[in-house]
Short mmCIF file of C-alpha atoms in Angstrom, two decimals:
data_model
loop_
_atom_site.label_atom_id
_atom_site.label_comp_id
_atom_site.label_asym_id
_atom_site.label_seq_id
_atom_site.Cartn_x
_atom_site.Cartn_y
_atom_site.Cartn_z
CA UNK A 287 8.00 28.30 -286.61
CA UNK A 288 8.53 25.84 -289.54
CA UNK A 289 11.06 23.59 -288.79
CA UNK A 290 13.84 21.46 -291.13
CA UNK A 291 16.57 19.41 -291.36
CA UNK A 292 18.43 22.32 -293.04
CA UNK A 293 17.79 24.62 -289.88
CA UNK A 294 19.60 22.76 -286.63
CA UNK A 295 20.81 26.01 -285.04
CA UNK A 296 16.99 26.52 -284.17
CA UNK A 297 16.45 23.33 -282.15
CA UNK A 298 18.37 23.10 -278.78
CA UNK A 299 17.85 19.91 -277.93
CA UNK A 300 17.83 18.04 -274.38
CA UNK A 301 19.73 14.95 -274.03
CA UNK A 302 16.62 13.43 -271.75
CA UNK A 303 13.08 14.07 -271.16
CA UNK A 304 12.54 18.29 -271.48
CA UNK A 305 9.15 18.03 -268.81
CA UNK A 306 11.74 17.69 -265.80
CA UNK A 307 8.48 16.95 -263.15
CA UNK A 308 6.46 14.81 -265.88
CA UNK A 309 5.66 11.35 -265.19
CA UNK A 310 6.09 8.74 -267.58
CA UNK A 311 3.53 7.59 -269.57
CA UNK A 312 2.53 4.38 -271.05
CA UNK A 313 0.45 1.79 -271.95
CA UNK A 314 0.62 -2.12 -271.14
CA UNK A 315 -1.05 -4.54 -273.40
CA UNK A 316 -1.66 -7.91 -272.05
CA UNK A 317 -0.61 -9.29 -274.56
CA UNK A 318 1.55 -7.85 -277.65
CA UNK A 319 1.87 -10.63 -280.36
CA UNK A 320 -1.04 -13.08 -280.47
CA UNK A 321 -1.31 -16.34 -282.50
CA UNK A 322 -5.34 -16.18 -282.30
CA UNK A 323 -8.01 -13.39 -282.36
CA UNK A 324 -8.62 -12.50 -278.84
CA UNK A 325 -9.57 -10.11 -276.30
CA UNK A 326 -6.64 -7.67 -275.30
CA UNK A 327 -6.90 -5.42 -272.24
CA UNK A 328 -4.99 -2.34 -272.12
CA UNK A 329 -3.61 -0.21 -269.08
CA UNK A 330 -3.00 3.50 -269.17
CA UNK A 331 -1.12 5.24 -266.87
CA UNK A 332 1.04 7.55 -265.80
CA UNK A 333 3.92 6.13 -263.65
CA UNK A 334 7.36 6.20 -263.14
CA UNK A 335 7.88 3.11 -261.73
CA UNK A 336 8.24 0.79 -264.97
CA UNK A 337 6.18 -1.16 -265.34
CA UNK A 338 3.62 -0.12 -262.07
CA UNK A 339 0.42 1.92 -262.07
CA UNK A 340 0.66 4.54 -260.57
CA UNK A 341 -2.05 7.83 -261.84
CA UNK A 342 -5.03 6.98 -264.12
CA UNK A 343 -4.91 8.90 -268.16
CA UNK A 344 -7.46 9.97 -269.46
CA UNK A 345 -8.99 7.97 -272.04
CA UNK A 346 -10.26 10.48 -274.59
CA UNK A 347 -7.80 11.05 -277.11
CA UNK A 348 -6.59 7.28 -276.53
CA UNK A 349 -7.21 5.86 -280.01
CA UNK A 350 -6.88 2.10 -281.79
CA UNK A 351 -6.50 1.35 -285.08
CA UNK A 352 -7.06 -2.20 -286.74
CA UNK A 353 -4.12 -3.13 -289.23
CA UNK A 354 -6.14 -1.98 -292.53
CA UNK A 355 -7.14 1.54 -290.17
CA UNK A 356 -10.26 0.99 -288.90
CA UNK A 357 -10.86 2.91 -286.00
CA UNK A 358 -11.37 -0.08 -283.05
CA UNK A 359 -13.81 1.02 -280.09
CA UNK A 360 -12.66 0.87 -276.66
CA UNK A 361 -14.58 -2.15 -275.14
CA UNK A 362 -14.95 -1.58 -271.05
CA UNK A 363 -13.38 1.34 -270.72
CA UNK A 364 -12.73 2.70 -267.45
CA UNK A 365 -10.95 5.15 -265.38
CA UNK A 366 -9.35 4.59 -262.38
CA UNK A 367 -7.48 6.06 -259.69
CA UNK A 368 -4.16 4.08 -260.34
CA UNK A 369 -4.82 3.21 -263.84
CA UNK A 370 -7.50 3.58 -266.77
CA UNK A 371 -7.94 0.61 -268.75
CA UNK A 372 -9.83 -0.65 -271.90
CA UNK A 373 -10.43 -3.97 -273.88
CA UNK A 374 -10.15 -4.37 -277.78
CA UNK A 375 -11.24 -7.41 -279.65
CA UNK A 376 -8.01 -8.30 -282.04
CA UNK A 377 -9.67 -10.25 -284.86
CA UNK A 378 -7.94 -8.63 -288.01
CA UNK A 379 -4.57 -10.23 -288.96
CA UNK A 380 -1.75 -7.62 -288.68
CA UNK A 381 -0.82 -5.14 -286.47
CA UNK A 382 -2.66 -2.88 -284.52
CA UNK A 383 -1.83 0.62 -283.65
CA UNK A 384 -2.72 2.15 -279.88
CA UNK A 385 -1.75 5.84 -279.56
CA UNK A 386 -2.79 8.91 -277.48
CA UNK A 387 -2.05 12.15 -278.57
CA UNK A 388 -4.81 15.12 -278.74
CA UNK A 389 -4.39 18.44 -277.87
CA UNK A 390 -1.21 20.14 -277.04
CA UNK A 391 -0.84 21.02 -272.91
CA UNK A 392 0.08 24.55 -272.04
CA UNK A 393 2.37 25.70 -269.20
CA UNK A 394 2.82 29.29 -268.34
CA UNK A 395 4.88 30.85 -265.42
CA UNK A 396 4.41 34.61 -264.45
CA UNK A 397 5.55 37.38 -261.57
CA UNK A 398 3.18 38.84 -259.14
CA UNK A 399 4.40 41.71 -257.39
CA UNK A 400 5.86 41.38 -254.27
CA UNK A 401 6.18 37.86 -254.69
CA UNK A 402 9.39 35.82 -254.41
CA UNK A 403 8.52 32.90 -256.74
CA UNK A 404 6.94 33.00 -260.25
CA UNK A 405 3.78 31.30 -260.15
CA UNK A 406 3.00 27.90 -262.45
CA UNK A 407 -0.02 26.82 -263.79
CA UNK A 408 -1.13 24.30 -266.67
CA UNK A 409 -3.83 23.62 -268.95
CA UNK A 410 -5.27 24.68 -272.14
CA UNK A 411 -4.29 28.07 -273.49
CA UNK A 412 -7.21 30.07 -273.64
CA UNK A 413 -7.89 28.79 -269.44
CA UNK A 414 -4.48 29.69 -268.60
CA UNK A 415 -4.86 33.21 -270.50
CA UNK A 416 -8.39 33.89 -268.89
CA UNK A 417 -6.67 33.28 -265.01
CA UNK A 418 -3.69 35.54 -265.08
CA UNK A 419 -4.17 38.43 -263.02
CA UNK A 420 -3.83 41.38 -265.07
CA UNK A 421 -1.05 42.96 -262.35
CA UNK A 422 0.94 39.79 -263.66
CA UNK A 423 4.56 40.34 -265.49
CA UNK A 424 6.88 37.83 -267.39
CA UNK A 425 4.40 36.01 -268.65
CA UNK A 426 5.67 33.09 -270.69
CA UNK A 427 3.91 30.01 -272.39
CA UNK A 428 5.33 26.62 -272.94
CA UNK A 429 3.17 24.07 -275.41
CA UNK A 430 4.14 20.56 -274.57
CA UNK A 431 2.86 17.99 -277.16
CA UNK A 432 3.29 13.95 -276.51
CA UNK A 433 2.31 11.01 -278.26
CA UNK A 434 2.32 7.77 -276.30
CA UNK A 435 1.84 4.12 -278.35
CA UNK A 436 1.97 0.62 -278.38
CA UNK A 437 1.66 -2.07 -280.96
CA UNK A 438 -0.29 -5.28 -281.13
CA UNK A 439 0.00 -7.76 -283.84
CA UNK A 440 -2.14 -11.02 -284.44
CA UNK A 441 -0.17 -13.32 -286.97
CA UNK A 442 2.57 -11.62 -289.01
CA UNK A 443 3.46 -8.42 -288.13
CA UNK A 444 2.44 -5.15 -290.82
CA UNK A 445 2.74 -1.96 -291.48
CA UNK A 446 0.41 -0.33 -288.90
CA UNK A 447 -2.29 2.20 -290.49
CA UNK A 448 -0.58 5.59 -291.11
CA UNK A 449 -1.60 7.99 -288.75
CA UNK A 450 -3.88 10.51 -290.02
CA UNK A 451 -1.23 13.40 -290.25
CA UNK A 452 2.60 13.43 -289.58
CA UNK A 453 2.64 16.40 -287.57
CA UNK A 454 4.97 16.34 -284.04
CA UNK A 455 7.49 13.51 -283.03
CA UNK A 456 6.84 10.67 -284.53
CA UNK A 457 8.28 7.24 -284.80
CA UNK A 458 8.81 5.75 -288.06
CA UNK A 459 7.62 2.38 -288.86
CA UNK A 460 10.13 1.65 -291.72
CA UNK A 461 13.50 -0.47 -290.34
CA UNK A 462 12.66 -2.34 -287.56
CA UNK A 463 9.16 -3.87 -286.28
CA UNK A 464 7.97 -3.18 -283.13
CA UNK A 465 6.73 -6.35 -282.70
CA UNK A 466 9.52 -8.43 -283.65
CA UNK A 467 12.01 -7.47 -281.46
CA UNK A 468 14.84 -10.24 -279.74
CA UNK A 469 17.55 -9.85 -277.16
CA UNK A 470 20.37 -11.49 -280.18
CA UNK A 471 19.25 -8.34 -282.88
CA UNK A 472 19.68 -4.79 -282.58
CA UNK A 473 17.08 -2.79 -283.47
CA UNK A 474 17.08 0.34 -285.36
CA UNK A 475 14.65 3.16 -285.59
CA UNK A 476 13.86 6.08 -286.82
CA UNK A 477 12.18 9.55 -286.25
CA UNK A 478 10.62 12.62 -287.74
CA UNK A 479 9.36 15.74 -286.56
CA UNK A 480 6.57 17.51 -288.39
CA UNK A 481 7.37 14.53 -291.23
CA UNK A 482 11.88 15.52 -291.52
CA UNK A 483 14.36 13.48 -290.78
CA UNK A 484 15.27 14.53 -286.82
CA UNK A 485 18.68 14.08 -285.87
CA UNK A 486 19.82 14.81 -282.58
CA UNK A 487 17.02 13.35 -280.90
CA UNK A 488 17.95 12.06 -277.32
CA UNK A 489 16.20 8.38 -277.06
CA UNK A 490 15.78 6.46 -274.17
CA UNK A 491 14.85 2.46 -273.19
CA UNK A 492 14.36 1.29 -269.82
CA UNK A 493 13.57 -2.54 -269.31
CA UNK A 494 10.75 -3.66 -266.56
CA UNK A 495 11.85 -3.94 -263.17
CA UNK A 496 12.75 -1.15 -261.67
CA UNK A 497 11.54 -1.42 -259.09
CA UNK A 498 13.22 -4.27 -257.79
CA UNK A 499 16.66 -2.91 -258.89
CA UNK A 500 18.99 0.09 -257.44
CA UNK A 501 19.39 1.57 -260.61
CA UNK A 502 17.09 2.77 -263.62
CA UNK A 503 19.54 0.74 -266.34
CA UNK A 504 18.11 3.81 -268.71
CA UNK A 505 20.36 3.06 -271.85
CA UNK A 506 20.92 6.50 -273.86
CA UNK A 507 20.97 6.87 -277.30
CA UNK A 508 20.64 9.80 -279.87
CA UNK A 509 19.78 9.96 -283.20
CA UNK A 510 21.97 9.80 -286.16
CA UNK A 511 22.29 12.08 -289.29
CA UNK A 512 19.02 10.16 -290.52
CA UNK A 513 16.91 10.43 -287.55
CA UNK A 514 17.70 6.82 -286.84
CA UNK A 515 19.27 4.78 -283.57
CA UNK A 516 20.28 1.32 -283.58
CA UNK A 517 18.86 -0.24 -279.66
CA UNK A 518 20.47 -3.41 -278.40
CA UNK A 519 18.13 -5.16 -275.75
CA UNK A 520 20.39 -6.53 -272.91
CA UNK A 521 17.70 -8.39 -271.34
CA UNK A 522 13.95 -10.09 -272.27
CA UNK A 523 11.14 -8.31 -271.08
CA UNK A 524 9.01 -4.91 -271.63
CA UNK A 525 10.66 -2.06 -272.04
CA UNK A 526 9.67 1.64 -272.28
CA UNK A 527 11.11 3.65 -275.06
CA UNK A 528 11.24 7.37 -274.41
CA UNK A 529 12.14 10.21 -276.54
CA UNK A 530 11.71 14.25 -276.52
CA UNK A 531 13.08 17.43 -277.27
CA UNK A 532 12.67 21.43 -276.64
CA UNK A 533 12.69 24.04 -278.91
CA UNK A 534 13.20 27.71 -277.89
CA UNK A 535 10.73 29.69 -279.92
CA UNK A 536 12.34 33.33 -278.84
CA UNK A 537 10.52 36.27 -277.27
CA UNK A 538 6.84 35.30 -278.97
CA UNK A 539 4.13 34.50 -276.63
CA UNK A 540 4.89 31.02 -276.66
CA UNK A 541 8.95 30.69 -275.45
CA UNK A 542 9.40 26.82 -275.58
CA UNK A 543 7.56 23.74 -276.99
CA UNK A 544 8.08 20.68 -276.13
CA UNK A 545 7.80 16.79 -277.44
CA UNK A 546 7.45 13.67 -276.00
CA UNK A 547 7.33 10.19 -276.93
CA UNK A 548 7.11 7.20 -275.07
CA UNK A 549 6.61 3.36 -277.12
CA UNK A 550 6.05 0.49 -274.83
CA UNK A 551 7.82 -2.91 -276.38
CA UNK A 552 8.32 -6.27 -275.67
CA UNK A 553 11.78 -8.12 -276.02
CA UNK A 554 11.84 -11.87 -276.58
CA UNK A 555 14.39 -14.20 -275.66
CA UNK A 556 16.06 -15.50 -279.14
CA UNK B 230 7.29 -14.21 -201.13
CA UNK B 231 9.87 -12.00 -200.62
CA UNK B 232 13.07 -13.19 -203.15
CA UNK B 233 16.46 -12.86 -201.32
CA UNK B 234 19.14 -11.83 -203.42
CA UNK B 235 22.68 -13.08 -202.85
CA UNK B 236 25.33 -10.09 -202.19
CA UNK B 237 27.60 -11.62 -205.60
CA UNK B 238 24.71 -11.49 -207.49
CA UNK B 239 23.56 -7.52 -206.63
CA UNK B 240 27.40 -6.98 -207.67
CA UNK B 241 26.87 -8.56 -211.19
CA UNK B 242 23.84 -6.48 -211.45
CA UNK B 243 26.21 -3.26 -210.69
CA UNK B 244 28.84 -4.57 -212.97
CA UNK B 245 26.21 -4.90 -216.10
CA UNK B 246 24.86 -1.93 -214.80
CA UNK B 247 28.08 0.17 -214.04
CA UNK B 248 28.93 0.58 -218.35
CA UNK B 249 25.43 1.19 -218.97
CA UNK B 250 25.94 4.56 -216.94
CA UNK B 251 28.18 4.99 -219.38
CA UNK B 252 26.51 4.08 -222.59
CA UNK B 253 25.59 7.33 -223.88
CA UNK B 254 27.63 8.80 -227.10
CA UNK B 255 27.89 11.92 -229.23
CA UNK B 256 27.06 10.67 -232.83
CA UNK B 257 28.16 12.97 -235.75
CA UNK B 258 27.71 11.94 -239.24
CA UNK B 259 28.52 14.16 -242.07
CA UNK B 260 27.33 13.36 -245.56
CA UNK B 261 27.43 14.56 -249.61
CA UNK B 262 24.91 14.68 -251.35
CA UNK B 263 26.49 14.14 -254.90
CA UNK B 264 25.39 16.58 -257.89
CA UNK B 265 23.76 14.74 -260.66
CA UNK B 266 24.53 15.94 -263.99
CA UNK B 267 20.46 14.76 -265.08
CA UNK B 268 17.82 16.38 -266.55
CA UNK B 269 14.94 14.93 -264.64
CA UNK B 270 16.25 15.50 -260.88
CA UNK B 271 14.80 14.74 -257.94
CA UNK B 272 16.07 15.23 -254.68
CA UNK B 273 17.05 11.85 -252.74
CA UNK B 274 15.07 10.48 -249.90
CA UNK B 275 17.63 9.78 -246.54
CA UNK B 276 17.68 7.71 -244.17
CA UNK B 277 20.16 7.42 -241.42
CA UNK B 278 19.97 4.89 -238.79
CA UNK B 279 22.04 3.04 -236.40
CA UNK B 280 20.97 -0.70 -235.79
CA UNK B 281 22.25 -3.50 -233.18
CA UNK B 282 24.16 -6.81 -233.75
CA UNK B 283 20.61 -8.13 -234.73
CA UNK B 284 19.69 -5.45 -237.25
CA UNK B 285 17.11 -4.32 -234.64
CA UNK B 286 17.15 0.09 -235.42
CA UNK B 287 18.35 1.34 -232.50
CA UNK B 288 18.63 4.70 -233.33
CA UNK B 289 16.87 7.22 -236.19
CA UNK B 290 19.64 9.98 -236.74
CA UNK B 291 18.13 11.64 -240.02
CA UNK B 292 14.95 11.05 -242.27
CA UNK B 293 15.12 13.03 -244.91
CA UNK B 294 11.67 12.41 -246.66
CA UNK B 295 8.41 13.99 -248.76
CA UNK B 296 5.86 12.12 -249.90
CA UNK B 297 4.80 8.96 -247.32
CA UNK B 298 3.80 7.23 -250.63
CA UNK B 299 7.46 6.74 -251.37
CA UNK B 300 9.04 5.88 -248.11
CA UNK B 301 9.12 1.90 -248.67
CA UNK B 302 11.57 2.87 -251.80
CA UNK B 303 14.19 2.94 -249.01
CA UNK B 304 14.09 -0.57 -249.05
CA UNK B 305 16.62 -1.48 -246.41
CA UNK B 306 15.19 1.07 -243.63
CA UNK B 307 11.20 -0.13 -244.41
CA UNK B 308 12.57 -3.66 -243.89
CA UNK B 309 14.39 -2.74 -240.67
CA UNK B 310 11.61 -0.66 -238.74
CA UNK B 311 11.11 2.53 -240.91
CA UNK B 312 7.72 0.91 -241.69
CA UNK B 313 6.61 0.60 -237.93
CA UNK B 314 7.53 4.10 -237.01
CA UNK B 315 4.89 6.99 -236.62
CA UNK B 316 6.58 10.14 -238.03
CA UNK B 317 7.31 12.97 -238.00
CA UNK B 318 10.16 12.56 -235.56
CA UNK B 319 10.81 15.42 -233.96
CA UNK B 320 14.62 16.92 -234.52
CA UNK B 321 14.94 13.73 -236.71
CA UNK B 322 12.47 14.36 -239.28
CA UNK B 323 12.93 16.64 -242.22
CA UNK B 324 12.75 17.40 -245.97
CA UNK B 325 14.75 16.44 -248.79
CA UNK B 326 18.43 18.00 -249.18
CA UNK B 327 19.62 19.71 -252.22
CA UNK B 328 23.03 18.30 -253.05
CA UNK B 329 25.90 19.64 -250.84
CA UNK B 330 27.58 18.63 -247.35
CA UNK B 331 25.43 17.88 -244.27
CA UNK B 332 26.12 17.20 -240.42
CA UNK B 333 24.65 15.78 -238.09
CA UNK B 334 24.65 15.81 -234.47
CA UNK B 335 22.77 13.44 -232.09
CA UNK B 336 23.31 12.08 -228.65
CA UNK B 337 22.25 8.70 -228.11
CA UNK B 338 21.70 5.75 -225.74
CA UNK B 339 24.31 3.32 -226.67
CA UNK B 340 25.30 0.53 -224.51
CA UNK B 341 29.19 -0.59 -225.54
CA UNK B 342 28.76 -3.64 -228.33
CA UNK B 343 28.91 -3.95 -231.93
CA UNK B 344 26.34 -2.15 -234.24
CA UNK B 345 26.37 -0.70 -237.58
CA UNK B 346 25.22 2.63 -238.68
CA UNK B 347 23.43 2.33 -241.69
CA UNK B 348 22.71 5.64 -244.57
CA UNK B 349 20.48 4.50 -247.42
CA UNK B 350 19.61 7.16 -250.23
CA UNK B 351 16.60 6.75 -253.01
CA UNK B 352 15.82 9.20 -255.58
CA UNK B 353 13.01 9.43 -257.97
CA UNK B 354 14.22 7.96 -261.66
CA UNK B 355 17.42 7.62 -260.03
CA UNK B 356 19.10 5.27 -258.32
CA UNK B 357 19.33 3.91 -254.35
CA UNK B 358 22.28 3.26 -252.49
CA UNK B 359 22.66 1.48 -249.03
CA UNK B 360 26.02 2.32 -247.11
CA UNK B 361 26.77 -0.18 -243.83
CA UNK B 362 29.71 1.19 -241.46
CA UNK B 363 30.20 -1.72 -238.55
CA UNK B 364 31.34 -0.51 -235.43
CA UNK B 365 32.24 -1.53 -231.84
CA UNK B 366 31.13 1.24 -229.08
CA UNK B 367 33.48 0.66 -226.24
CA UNK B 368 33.14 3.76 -225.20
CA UNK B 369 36.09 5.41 -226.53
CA UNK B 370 35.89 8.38 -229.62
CA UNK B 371 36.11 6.59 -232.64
CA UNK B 372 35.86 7.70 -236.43
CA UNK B 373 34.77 5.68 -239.59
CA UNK B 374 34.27 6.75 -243.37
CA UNK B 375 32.79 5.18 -246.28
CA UNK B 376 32.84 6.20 -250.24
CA UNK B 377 29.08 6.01 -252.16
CA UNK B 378 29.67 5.32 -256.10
CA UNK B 379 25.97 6.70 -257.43
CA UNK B 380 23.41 8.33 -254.48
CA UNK B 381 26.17 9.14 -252.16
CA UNK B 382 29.59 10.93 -251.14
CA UNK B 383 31.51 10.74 -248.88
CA UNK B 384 30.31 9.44 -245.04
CA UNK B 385 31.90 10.16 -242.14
CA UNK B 386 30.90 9.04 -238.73
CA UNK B 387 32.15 10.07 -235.16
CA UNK B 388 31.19 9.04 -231.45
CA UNK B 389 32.49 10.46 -228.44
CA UNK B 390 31.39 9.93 -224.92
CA UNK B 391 28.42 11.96 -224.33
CA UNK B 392 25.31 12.82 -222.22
CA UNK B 393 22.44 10.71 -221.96
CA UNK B 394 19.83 12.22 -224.09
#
């Protein structure tokens, strides 16, 4: 289904995260401005508690990109039970670009007969496909595709290297930097899916902390007729920014895809 | 050697002993479990728990729980013993509530003096609340509310005189 600014009725869109039993994901940089080339070690993980380990990712997929788009190799990489982790030598002035994306995940839900509950399962398509038994009924497919980043920048911040197609959620890098952002300036940006203008989009930040804190202090925003929010930062710190939508697809064999994105940031004080 | 015991002093030890007799109480303690209008919802982890003067638990009422890895998020009942117990508990014990109204009934060993029953709620990407009720047992029914503002409703406690459990 081709999707455009010019066709809204098609997109129901969930004011938070569409993957109700997904974790968060993210990853931490030691270190997200530096002043001098150094080493920076990266966490990945998958964790609700912001900003604790919690489940290792995967680190195929996980790509870094030097400001002028040279593809960085992932120094010490390792994966571990609570989190993966990898270095990369910053040396190029600019900013760097970490993102995972890869491959969409599938979800599909069917009857059995005589059974009370439709059964779940996840994984690629073609798996999921092979393991249904062939007595099953209401079988339904859900694509979920996510894109998790961070930026690092050594001197002056840049334009990051463009990302090697615009398809999906996507944030754009136009209004404000990622790495320049302070608790006295809001900042504003933007998003596209498949390359439009989304509007609509239900974004979320959440500083560090939470555990330590009764409440999540998740501060809601959606997207304006340009695809755009303005964030205020109440407090210094990391945050995590979060954003995704569902789109019903109909009676095809795939009924709902979904997109998430999740940007970790640092705030500085003014 | 054989300690002799003064006659006034076996009648203090009936006197202290005479309202412990008596000590025993009916606890009922009905909840809500507030609806959350929230995409990503989790049921909330419970714990209901009567400590002493000296925050010492006293009494487990309810654990509502799932995953062990999560139980220190109920910060306040971890502190105050949750950490030291070895559960399941039986008839205390139990899994997470959808939201909706609750009882509970327990009987339980309580000498008269002042305690508090505490109810502390977490929930995953939500928030935690921790409501105190202070009470005096004297023996006598008595019947307490309090109002949550984010995990919780409405709490009621009552005790009557009861049975030893």
């Amino acid at each position: 289904m081709k999707l455009s600014r010019t066709t809204p009725a098609l997109l129901v869109l969930l004011l938070i995260s569409p993957l109700t039993s997904a974790h968060k994901r993210w990853f931490m940089p030691t270190d997200f401005v530096l002043s001098e080339a150094e080493t920076v070690t990266v966490d990945f993980t998958a964790s609700n508690n912001i900003f604790f380990v919690d489940k290792g990712m995967p680190l195929a997929g996980v790509s870094v990109h030097s400001p002028a788009g040279t593809a960085l190799p992932l120094l010490q990489p390792q994966e571990g039970a609570r989190r993966s982790s990898f270095d990369i030598e910053v040396s190029e002035a600019g900013t760097h670009r970490v993102s995972f994306g890869g491959e969409p995940m599938y979800f599909v839900s069917y009857q059995m007969p005589g059974e009370n509950e439709p059964r779940h399962d996840r994984g690629n398509l073609a798996g999921l496909k092979a393991a249904i038994p062939p007595e099953a009924t209401e079988i339904a497919f859900a694509e979920a595709h996510s894109l998790i980043e961070t930026f690092v920048t050594l001197g002056s911040e840049t334009a990051p290297a463009a990302p090697a197609d615009s398809a999906g959620l996507r944030l754009v890098l136009r209004d404000t930097h990622p790495n320049a952002l302070y608790t006295d300036e809001p900042a504003r940006f933007a998003f596209t899916l498949d390359g439009e203008p989304l509007p609509g989009l239900a974004v979320s930040v959440q500083p560090e902390g939470s555990r330590y804190r009764d409440t999540q202090e998740l501060r809601e925003y959606v997207t304006d007729a340009a695809g755009a929010v303005e964030i205020s930062w109440p407090v210094v710190g990391r945050y995590l920014l979060e954003a995704g939508l569902e789109q019903e697809l109909g009676e095809g064999e795939i009924r709902k895809r979904y997109y998430s994105y999740f940007l970790t940031l640092e705030v500085l004080a003014p | 050697m054989k300690k002799l015991i003064h006659p006034y002093q076996c009648l203090a030890k009936a006197m202290t002993v005479l309202p412990l007799a008596a000590g025993a109480a009916d606890v009922t303690v009905e909840l809500e479990i507030p609806a959350m209008q929230t995409a990503e919802y989790h049921r909330p982890y419970i714990a209901i728990w009567i400590e002493d003067a000296r925050r010492q638990p006293l009494a487990q009422l309810a654990l509502w729980l799932e995953q062990e890895k999560w139980h220190r998020d109920l910060r306040s009942w971890w502190r105050r013993g949750g950490r030291k117990l070895a559960l399941p508990i039986d008839g205390v014990s139990g899994a997470t509530r959808k939201p909706g109204s609750y009882t509970i009934q327990r009987a339980a060993a309580l000498p008269p003096g002042d305690y508090t029953l505490n109810v502390e709620a977490v929930r995953e990407v939500g928030g935690r609340e921790h409501l105190r009720i202070p009470f005096h047992w004297s023996g006598q029914r008595l019947q307490d509310s309090a109002q949550g503002e984010s995990e919780l409703g409405q709490i009621t406690f009552t005790l009557e005189p009861g049975e030893l459990p």
